[in-house]
Tab-separated table of C-alpha atoms and ligand atoms in Angstrom:
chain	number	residue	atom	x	y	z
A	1	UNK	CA	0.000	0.000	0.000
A	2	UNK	CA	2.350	2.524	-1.276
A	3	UNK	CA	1.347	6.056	-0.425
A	4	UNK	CA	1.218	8.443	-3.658
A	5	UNK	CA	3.575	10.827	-4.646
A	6	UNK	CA	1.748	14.735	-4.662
A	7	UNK	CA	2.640	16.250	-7.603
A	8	UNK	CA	1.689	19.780	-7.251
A	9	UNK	CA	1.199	21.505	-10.571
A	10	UNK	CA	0.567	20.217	-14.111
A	11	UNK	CA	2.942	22.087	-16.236
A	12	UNK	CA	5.738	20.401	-18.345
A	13	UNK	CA	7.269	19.335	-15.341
A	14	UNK	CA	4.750	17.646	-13.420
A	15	UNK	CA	2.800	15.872	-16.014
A	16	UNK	CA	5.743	14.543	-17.411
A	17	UNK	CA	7.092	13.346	-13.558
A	18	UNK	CA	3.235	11.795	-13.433
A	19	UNK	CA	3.497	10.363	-16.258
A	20	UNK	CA	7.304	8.989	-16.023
A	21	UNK	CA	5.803	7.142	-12.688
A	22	UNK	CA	2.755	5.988	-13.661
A	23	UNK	CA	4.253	4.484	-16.403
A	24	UNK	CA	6.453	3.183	-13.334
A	25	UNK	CA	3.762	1.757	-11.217
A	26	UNK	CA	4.461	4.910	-8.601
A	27	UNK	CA	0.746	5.924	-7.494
A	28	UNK	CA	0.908	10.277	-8.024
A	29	UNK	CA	-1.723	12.882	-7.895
A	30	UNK	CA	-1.380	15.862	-9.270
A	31	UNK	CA	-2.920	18.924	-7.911
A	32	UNK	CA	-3.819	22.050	-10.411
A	33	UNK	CA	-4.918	25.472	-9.959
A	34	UNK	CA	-6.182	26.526	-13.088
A	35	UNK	CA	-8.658	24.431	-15.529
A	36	UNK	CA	-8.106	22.238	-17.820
A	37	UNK	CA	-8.736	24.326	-20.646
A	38	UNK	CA	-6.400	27.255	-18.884
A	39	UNK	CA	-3.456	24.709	-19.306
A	40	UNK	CA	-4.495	23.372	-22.350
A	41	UNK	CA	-4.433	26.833	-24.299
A	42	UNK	CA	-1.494	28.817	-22.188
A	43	UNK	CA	1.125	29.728	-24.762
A	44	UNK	CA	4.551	30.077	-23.454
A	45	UNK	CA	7.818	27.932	-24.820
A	46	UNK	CA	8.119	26.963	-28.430
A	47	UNK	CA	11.521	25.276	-28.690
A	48	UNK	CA	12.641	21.339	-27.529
A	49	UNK	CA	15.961	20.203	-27.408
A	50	UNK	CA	16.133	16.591	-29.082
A	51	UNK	CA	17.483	15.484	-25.888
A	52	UNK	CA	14.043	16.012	-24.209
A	53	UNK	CA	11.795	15.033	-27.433
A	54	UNK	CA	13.995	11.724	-27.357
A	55	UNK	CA	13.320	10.946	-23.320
A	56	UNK	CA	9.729	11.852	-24.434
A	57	UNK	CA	9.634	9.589	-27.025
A	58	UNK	CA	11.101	7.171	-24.724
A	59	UNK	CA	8.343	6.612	-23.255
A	60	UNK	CA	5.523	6.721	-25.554
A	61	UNK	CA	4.757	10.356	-25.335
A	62	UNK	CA	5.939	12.088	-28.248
A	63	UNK	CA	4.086	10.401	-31.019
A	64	UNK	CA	2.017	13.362	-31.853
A	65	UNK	CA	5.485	15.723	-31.441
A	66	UNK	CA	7.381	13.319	-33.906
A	67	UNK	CA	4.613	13.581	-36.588
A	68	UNK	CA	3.949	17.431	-36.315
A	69	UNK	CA	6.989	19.597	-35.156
A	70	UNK	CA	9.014	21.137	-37.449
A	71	UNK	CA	12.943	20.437	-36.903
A	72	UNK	CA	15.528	23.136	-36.747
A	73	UNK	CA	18.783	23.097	-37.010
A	74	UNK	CA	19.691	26.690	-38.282
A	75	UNK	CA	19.549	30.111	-37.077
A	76	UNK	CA	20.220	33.940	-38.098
A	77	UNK	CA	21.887	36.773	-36.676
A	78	UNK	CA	21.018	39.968	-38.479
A	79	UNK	CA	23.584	42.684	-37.641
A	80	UNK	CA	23.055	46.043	-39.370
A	81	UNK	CA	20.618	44.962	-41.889
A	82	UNK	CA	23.238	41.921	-42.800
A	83	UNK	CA	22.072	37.985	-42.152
A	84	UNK	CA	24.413	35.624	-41.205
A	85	UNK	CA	23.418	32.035	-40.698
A	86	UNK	CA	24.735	29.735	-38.266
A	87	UNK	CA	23.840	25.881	-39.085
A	88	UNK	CA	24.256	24.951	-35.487
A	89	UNK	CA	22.932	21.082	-36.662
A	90	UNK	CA	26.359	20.764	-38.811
A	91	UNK	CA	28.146	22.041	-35.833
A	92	UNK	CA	27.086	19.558	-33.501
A	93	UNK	CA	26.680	16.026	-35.035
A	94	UNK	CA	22.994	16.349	-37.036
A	95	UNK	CA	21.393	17.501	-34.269
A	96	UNK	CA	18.281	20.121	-34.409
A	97	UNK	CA	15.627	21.669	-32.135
A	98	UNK	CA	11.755	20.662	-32.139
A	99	UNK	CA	9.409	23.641	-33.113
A	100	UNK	CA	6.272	22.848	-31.125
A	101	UNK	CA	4.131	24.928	-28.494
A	102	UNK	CA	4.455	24.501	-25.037
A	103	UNK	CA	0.700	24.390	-25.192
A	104	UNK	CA	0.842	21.488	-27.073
A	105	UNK	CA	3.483	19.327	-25.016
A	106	UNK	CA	0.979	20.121	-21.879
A	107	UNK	CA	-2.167	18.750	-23.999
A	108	UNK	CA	0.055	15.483	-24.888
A	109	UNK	CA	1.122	15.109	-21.776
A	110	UNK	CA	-2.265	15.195	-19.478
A	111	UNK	CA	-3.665	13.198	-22.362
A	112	UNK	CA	-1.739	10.640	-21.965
A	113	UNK	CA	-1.832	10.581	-18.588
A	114	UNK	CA	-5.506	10.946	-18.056
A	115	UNK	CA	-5.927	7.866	-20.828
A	116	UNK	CA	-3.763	6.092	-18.213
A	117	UNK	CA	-6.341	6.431	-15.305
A	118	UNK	CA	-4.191	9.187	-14.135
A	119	UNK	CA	-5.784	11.464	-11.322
A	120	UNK	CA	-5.291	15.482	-11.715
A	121	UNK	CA	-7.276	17.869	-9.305
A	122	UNK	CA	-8.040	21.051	-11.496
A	123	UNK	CA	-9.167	24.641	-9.951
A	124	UNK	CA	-7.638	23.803	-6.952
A	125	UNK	CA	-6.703	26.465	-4.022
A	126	UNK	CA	-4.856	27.088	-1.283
A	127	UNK	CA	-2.831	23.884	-1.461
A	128	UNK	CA	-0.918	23.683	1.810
A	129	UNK	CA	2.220	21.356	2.438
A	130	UNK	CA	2.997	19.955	5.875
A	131	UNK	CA	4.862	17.664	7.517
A	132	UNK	CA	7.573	18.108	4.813
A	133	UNK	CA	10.459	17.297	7.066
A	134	UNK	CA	9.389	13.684	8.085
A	135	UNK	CA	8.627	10.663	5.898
A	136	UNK	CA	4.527	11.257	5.956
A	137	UNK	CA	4.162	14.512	4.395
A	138	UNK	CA	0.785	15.495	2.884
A	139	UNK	CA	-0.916	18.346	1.392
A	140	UNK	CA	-4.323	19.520	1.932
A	141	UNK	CA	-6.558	22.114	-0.367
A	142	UNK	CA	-9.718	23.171	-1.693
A	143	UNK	CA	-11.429	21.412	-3.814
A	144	UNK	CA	-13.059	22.619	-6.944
A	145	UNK	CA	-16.652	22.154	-5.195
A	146	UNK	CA	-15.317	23.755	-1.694
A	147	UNK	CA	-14.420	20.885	-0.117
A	148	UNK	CA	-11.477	20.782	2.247
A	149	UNK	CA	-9.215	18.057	1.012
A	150	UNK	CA	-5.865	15.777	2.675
A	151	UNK	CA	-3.550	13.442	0.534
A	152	UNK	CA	-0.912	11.878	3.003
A	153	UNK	CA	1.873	11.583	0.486
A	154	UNK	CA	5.392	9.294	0.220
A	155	UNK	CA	7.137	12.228	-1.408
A	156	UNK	CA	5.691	15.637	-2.646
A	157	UNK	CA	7.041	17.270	-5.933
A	158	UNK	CA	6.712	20.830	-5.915
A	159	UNK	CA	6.031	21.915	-9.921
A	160	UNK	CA	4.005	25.037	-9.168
A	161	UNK	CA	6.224	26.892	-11.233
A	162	UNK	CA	8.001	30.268	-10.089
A	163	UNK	CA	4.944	31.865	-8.475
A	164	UNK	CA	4.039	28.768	-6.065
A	165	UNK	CA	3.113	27.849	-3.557
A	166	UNK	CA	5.779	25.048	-2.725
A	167	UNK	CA	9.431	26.421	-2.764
A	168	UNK	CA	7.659	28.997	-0.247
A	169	UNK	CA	6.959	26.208	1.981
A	170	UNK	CA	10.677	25.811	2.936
A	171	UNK	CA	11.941	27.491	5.859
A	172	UNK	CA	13.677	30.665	5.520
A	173	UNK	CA	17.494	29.654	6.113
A	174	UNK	CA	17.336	26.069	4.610
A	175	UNK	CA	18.148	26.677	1.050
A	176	UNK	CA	20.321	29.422	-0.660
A	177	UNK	CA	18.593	31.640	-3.764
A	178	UNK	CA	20.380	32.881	-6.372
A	179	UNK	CA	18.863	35.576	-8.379
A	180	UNK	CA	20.359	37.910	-10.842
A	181	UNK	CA	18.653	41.150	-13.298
A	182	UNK	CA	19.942	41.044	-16.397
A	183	UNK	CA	18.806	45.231	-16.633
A	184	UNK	CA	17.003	44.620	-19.796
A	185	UNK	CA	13.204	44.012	-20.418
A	186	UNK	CA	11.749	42.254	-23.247
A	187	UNK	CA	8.177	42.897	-24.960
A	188	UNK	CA	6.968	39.664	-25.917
A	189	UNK	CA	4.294	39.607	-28.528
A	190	UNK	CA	2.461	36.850	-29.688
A	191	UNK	CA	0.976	37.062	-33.035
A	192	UNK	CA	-1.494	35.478	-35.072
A	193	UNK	CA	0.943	35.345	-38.058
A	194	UNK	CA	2.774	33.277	-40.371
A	195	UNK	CA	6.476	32.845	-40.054
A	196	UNK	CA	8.206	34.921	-42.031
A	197	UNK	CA	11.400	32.783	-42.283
A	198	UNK	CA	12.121	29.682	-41.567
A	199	UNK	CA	14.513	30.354	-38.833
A	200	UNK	CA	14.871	32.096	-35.546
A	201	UNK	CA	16.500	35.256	-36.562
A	202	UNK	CA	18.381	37.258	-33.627
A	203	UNK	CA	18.602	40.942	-34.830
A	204	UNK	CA	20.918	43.709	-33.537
A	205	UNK	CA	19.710	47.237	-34.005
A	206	UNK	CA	21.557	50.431	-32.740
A	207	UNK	CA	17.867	51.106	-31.130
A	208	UNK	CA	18.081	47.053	-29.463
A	209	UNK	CA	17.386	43.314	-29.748
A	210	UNK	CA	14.691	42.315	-32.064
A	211	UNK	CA	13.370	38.572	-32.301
A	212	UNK	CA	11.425	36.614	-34.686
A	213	UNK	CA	10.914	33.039	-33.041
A	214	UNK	CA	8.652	30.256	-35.116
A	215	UNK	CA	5.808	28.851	-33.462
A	216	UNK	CA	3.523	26.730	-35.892
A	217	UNK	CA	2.555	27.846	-39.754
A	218	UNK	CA	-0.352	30.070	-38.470
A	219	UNK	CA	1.528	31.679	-35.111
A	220	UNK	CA	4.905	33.542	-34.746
A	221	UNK	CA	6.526	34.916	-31.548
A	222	UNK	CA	8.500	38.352	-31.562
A	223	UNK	CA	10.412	40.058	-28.734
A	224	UNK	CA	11.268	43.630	-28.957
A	225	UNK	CA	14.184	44.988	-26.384
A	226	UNK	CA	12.997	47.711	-24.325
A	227	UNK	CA	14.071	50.283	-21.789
A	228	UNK	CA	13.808	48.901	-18.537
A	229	UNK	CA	10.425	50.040	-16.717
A	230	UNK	CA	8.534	50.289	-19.588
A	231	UNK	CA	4.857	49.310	-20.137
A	232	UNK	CA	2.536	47.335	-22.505
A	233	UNK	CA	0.423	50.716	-22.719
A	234	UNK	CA	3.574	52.288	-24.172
A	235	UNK	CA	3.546	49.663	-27.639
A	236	UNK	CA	0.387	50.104	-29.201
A	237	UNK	CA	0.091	47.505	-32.478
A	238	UNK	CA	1.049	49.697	-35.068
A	239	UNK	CA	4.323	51.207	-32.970
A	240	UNK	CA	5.370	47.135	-32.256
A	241	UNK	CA	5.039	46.077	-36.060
A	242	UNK	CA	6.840	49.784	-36.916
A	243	UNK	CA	9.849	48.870	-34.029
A	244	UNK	CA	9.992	45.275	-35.607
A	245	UNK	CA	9.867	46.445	-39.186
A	246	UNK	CA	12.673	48.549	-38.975
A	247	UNK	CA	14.852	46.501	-36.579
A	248	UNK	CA	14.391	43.085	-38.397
A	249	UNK	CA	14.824	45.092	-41.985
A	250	UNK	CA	17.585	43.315	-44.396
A	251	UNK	CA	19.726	45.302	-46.603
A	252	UNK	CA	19.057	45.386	-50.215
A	253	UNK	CA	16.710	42.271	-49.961
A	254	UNK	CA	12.901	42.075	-50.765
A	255	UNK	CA	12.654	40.262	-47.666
A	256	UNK	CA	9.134	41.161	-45.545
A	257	UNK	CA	7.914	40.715	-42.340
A	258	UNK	CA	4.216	40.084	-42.590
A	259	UNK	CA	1.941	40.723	-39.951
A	260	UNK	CA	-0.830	39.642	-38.120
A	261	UNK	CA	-3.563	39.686	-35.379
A	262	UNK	CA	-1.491	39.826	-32.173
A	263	UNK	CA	-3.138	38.290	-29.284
A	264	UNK	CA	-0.405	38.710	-27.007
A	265	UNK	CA	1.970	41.928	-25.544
A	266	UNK	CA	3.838	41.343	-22.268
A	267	UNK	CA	6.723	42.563	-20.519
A	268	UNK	CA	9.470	40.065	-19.778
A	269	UNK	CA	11.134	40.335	-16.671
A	270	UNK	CA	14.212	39.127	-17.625
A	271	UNK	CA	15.239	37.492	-14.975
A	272	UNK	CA	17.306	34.448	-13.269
A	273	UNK	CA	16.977	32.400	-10.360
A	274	UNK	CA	18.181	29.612	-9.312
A	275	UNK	CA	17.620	27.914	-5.243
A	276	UNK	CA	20.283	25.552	-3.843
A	277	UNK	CA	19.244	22.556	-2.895
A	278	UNK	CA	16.183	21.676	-5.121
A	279	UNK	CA	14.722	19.398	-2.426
A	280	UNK	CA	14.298	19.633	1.575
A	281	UNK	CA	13.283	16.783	3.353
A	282	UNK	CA	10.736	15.044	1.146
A	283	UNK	CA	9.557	18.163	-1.236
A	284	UNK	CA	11.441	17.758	-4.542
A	285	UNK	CA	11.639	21.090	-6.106
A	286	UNK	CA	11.239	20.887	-10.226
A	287	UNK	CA	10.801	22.982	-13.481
A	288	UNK	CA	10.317	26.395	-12.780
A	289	UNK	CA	9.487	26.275	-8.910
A	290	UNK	CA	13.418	25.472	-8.798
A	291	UNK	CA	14.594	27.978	-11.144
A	292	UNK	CA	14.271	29.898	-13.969
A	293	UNK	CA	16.029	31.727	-16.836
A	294	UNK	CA	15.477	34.270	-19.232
A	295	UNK	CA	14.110	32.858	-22.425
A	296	UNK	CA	17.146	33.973	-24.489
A	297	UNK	CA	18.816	30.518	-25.476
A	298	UNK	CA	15.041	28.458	-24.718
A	299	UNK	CA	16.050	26.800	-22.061
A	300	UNK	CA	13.375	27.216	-19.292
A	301	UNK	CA	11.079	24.054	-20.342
A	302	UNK	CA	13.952	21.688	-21.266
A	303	UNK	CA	15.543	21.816	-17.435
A	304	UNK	CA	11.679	20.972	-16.293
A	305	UNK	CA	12.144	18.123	-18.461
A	306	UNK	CA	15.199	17.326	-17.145
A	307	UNK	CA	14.524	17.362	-13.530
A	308	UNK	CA	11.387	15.481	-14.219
A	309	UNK	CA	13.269	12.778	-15.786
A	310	UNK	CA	16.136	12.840	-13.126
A	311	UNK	CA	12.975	12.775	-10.309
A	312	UNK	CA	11.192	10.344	-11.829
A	313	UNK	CA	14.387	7.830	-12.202
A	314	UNK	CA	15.578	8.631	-8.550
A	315	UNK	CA	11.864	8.223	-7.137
A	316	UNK	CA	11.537	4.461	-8.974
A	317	UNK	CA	14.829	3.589	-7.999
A	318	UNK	CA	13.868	3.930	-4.037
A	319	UNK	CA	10.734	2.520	-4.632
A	320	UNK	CA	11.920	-0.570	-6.053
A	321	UNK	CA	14.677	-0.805	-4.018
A	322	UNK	CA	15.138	1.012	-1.043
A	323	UNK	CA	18.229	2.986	-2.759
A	324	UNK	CA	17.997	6.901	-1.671
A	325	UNK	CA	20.936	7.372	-4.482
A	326	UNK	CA	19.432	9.090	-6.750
A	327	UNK	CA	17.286	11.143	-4.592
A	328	UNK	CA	20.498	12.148	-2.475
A	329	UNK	CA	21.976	13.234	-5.790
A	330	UNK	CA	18.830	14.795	-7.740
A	331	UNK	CA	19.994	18.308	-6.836
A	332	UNK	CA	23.330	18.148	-7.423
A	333	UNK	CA	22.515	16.367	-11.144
A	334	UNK	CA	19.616	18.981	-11.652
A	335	UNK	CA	21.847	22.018	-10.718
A	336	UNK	CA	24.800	21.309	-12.799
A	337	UNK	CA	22.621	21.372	-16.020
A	338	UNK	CA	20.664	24.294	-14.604
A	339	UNK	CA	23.518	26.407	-14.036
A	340	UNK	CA	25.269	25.813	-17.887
A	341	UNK	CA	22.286	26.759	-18.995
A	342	UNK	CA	22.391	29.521	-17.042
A	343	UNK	CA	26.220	30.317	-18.173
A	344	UNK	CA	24.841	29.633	-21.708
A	345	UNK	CA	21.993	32.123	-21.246
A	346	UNK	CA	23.955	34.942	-19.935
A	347	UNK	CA	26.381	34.478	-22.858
A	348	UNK	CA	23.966	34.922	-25.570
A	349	UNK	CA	22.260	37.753	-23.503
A	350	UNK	CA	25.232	39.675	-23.615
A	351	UNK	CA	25.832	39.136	-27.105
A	352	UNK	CA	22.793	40.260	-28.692
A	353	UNK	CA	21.324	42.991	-26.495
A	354	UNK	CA	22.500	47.169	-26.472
A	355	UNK	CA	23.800	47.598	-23.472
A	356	UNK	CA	23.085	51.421	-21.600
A	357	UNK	CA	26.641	50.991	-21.293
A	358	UNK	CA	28.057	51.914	-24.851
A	359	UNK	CA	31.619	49.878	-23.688
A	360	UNK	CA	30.041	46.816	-23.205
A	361	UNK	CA	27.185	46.776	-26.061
A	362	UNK	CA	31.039	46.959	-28.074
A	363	UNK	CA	31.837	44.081	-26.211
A	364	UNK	CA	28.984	41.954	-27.274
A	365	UNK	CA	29.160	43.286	-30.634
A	366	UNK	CA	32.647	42.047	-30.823
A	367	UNK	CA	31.401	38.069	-29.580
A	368	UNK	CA	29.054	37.865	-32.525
A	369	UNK	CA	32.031	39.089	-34.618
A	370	UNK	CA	33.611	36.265	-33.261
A	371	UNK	CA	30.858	34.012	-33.276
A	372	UNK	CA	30.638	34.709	-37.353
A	373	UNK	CA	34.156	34.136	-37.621
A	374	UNK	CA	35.033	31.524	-35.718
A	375	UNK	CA	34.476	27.961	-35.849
A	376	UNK	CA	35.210	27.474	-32.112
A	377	UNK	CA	32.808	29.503	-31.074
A	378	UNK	CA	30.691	28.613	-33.260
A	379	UNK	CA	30.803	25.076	-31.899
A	380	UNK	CA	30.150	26.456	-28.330
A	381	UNK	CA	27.064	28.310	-29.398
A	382	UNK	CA	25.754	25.053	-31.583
A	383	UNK	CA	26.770	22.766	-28.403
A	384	UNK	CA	24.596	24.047	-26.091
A	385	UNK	CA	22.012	26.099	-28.001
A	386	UNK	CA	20.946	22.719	-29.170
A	387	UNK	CA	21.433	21.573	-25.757
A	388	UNK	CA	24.284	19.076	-24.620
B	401	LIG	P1	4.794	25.963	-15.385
B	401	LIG	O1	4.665	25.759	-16.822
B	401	LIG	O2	4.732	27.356	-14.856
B	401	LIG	O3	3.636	25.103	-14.689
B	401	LIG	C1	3.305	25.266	-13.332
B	401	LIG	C2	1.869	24.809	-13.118
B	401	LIG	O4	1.570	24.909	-11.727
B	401	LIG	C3	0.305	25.531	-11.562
B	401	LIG	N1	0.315	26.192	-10.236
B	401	LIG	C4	-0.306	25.700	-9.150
B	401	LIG	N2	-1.054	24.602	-8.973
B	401	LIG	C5	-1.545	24.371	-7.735
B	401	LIG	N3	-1.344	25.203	-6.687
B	401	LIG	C6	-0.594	26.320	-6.806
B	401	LIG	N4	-0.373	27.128	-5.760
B	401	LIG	C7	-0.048	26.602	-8.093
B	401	LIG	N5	0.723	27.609	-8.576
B	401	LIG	C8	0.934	27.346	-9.873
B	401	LIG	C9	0.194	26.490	-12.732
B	401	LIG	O5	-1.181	26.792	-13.018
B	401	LIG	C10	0.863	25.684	-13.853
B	401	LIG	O6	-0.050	24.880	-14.552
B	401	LIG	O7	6.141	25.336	-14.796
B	401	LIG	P2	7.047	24.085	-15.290
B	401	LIG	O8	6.196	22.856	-15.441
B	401	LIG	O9	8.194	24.068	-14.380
B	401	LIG	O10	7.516	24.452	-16.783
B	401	LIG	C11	8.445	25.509	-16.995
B	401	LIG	C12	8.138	26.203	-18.325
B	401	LIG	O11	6.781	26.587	-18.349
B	401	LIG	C13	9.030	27.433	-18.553
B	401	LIG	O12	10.342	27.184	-18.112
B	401	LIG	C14	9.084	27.847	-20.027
B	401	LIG	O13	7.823	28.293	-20.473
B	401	LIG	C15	10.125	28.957	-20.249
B	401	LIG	N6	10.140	29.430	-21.652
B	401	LIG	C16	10.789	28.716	-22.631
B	401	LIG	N7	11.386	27.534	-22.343
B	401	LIG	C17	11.981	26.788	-23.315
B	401	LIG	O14	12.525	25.707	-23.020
B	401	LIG	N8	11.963	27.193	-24.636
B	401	LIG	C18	11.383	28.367	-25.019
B	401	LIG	O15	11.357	28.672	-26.216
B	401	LIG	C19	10.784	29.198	-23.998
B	401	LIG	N9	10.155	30.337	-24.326
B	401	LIG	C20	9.442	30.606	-21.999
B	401	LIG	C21	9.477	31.041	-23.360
B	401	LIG	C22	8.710	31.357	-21.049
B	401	LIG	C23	8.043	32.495	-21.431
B	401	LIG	N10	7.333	33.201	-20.420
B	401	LIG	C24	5.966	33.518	-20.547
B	401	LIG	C25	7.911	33.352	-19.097
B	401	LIG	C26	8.813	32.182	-23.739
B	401	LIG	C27	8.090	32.929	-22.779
B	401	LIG	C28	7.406	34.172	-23.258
């Protein structure tokens, strides 16, 4: 009569971890705030390292991925109206990214496990953890009909993402946080577009960063750099396709950036944060409760992959066995792929944004010069933009 394992949180990261022990025999229950539907539909990440699509596919759950994404393995930097393409895939042994909406992962995922018999709580509140320090934790909440609710737990995994309720549960003192403002802001806009390439292009404008990401045939994602502090109500429609226009513009090319319905501005916080250890007693932190990264480099959804998969392994392994390896080593496994992505992140940040600090906007003008030039850094960038 094992007791389950209370996932809180049905993002990337804890549907995959309920899946990955289902699939296991490991009774879980996940616990949800918002509604199916809200998960369902919430656009956020685009881009999957094969690394993750192949763990995915691993275990049954990337059938609809395999058949739908579209691979990339190229992108382009566009510096003063000039393109240059770096074919990361050739740099790195074949391998490409997975174009595919976070969206959609989520809706594969909670399929899959629903189909299973799996149990999710939606339009839950006030989850509560106690009892986290000693082997019978449990959580209690509200249900969706009002009800006051208890699930005595083996282990709880806390994938509430940055804004949860779980990390928050830790005493102050146990862990360490490391946090870090990169002193730019991003307007994200989602728009109801096609692509107009067919890779990510990273442009550098004397006015700041422009991005064109790729969604699906009928979406495309855009980020415009802006001064830090500003707001949405600044960037009416026509002044973000104007600001993209001009920043993304090639010279002496026909090239166009068509436009569409956007149906989503925000304002980035470009931020990192990262808390040391990712577990205390028996809450597992995972996924964005644990840490997160700006999106420049599209790592955020791939480490909640990856911990999920390292969780998942550690959890069967002590179930099956009694070992408490992996679980004493999670952290320490999670963390050292959290913090090159980090490294990796902060890197490419540097490079491609204007700096209010003419000397060092030189600086990361002068690592995309070298980037261009050089095959070795080339390789670095193709390494672990792909993901290693
Ligand atoms: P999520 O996805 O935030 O899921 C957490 C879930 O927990 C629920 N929840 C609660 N449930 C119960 N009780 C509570 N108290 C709760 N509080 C929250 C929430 O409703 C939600 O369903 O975390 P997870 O699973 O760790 O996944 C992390 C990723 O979502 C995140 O890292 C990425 O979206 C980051 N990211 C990107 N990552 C990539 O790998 N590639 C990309 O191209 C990429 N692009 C992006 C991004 C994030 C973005 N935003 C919006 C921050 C682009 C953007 C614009």
């Amino acid at each position: 009569n094992l007791r389950p394992v209370g996932i809180v949180g049905a993002g990337p990261a804890g549907l995959t971890l309920a899946n990955l022990l289902r699939q296991g025999g490991i009774p879980c229950v996940v616990l949800e705030r918002g509604t199916r539907e809200y998960i369902e539909t919430r656009p956020r990440a685009g881009v999957i390292e094969h690394r993750a699509v192949r763990m995915l596919d691993e275990h049954g759950l990337a059938d609809r991925l395999l058949r739908e994404a579209d691979r990339h393995g190229a992108c382009e930097f566009r510096v003063n109206g000039q393109a240059h393409e770096v074919d990361y895939a050739a740099l790195y042994d074949g391998q490409t990214h997975y174009v595919y909406p976070q969206q959609e992962v989520v809706k594969d995922l909670l399929g899959a496990f629903l189909d299973s018999g799996g149990d999710v709580r939606f339009s839950v509140t006030d989850v509560e953890l106690h009892d986290i320090e000693t082997s019978s934790p449990y959580l209690t909440w509200t249900s969706a009909s009002g009800e006051r609710e208890r699930l005595d737990c083996s282990f709880i995994a806390g994938a509430d993402g940055f804004h949860g309720v779980t990390r928050r549960s830790i005493p102050a003192g146990a862990v360490q946080e490391f946090s870090h403002q990169h002193g730019i802001e991003w307007l994200s806009i989602l728009a109801e577009a096609p692509p107009s390439t067919h890779k990510v292009i990273y442009a550098l404008h004397p006015d700041g960063f422009a991005g064109h990401m790729l969604r699906s045939s009928t979406v495309s994602r855009y980020y415009l750099q802006v001064p830090v502090d500003d707001t949405v109500d600044n960037w009416p429609d026509e002044r973000v396709w104007a600001e993209l226009h001009k920043r993304l513009a090639l010279r002496d090319s026909d090239w166009k950036l068509t436009e569409g319905r956007i149906t989503e501005k925000r304002i980035l916080d470009m931020r990192s944060y990262v808390v040391e250890p990712m577990n205390h007693g028996n809450l597992y932190l995972l996924g964005d409760a644990a840490h997160i990264i700006t999106p420049v480099g599209a790592k955020g959804m791939n480490l909640a992959l990856h911990d999920a998969e390292v969780l998942a392994a550690a959890l069967m392994e002590y179930t099956r066995t009694g070992d408490d390896a992996g679980l004493r080593s999670y952290s320490e496994v999670c963390l050292r792929r959290v913090w090159r992505a980090q490294e990796f992140s902060q890197w490419m940040v540097f490079m491609i944004h204007r700096s209010p600090e003419p000397f060092l906007s030189r600086l990361g003008q002068a690592r995309l010069e070298h980037l261009i030039a050089s095959g070795s850094s080339a390789g670095y960038f193709a390494q672990n933009y792909v993901g290693p």
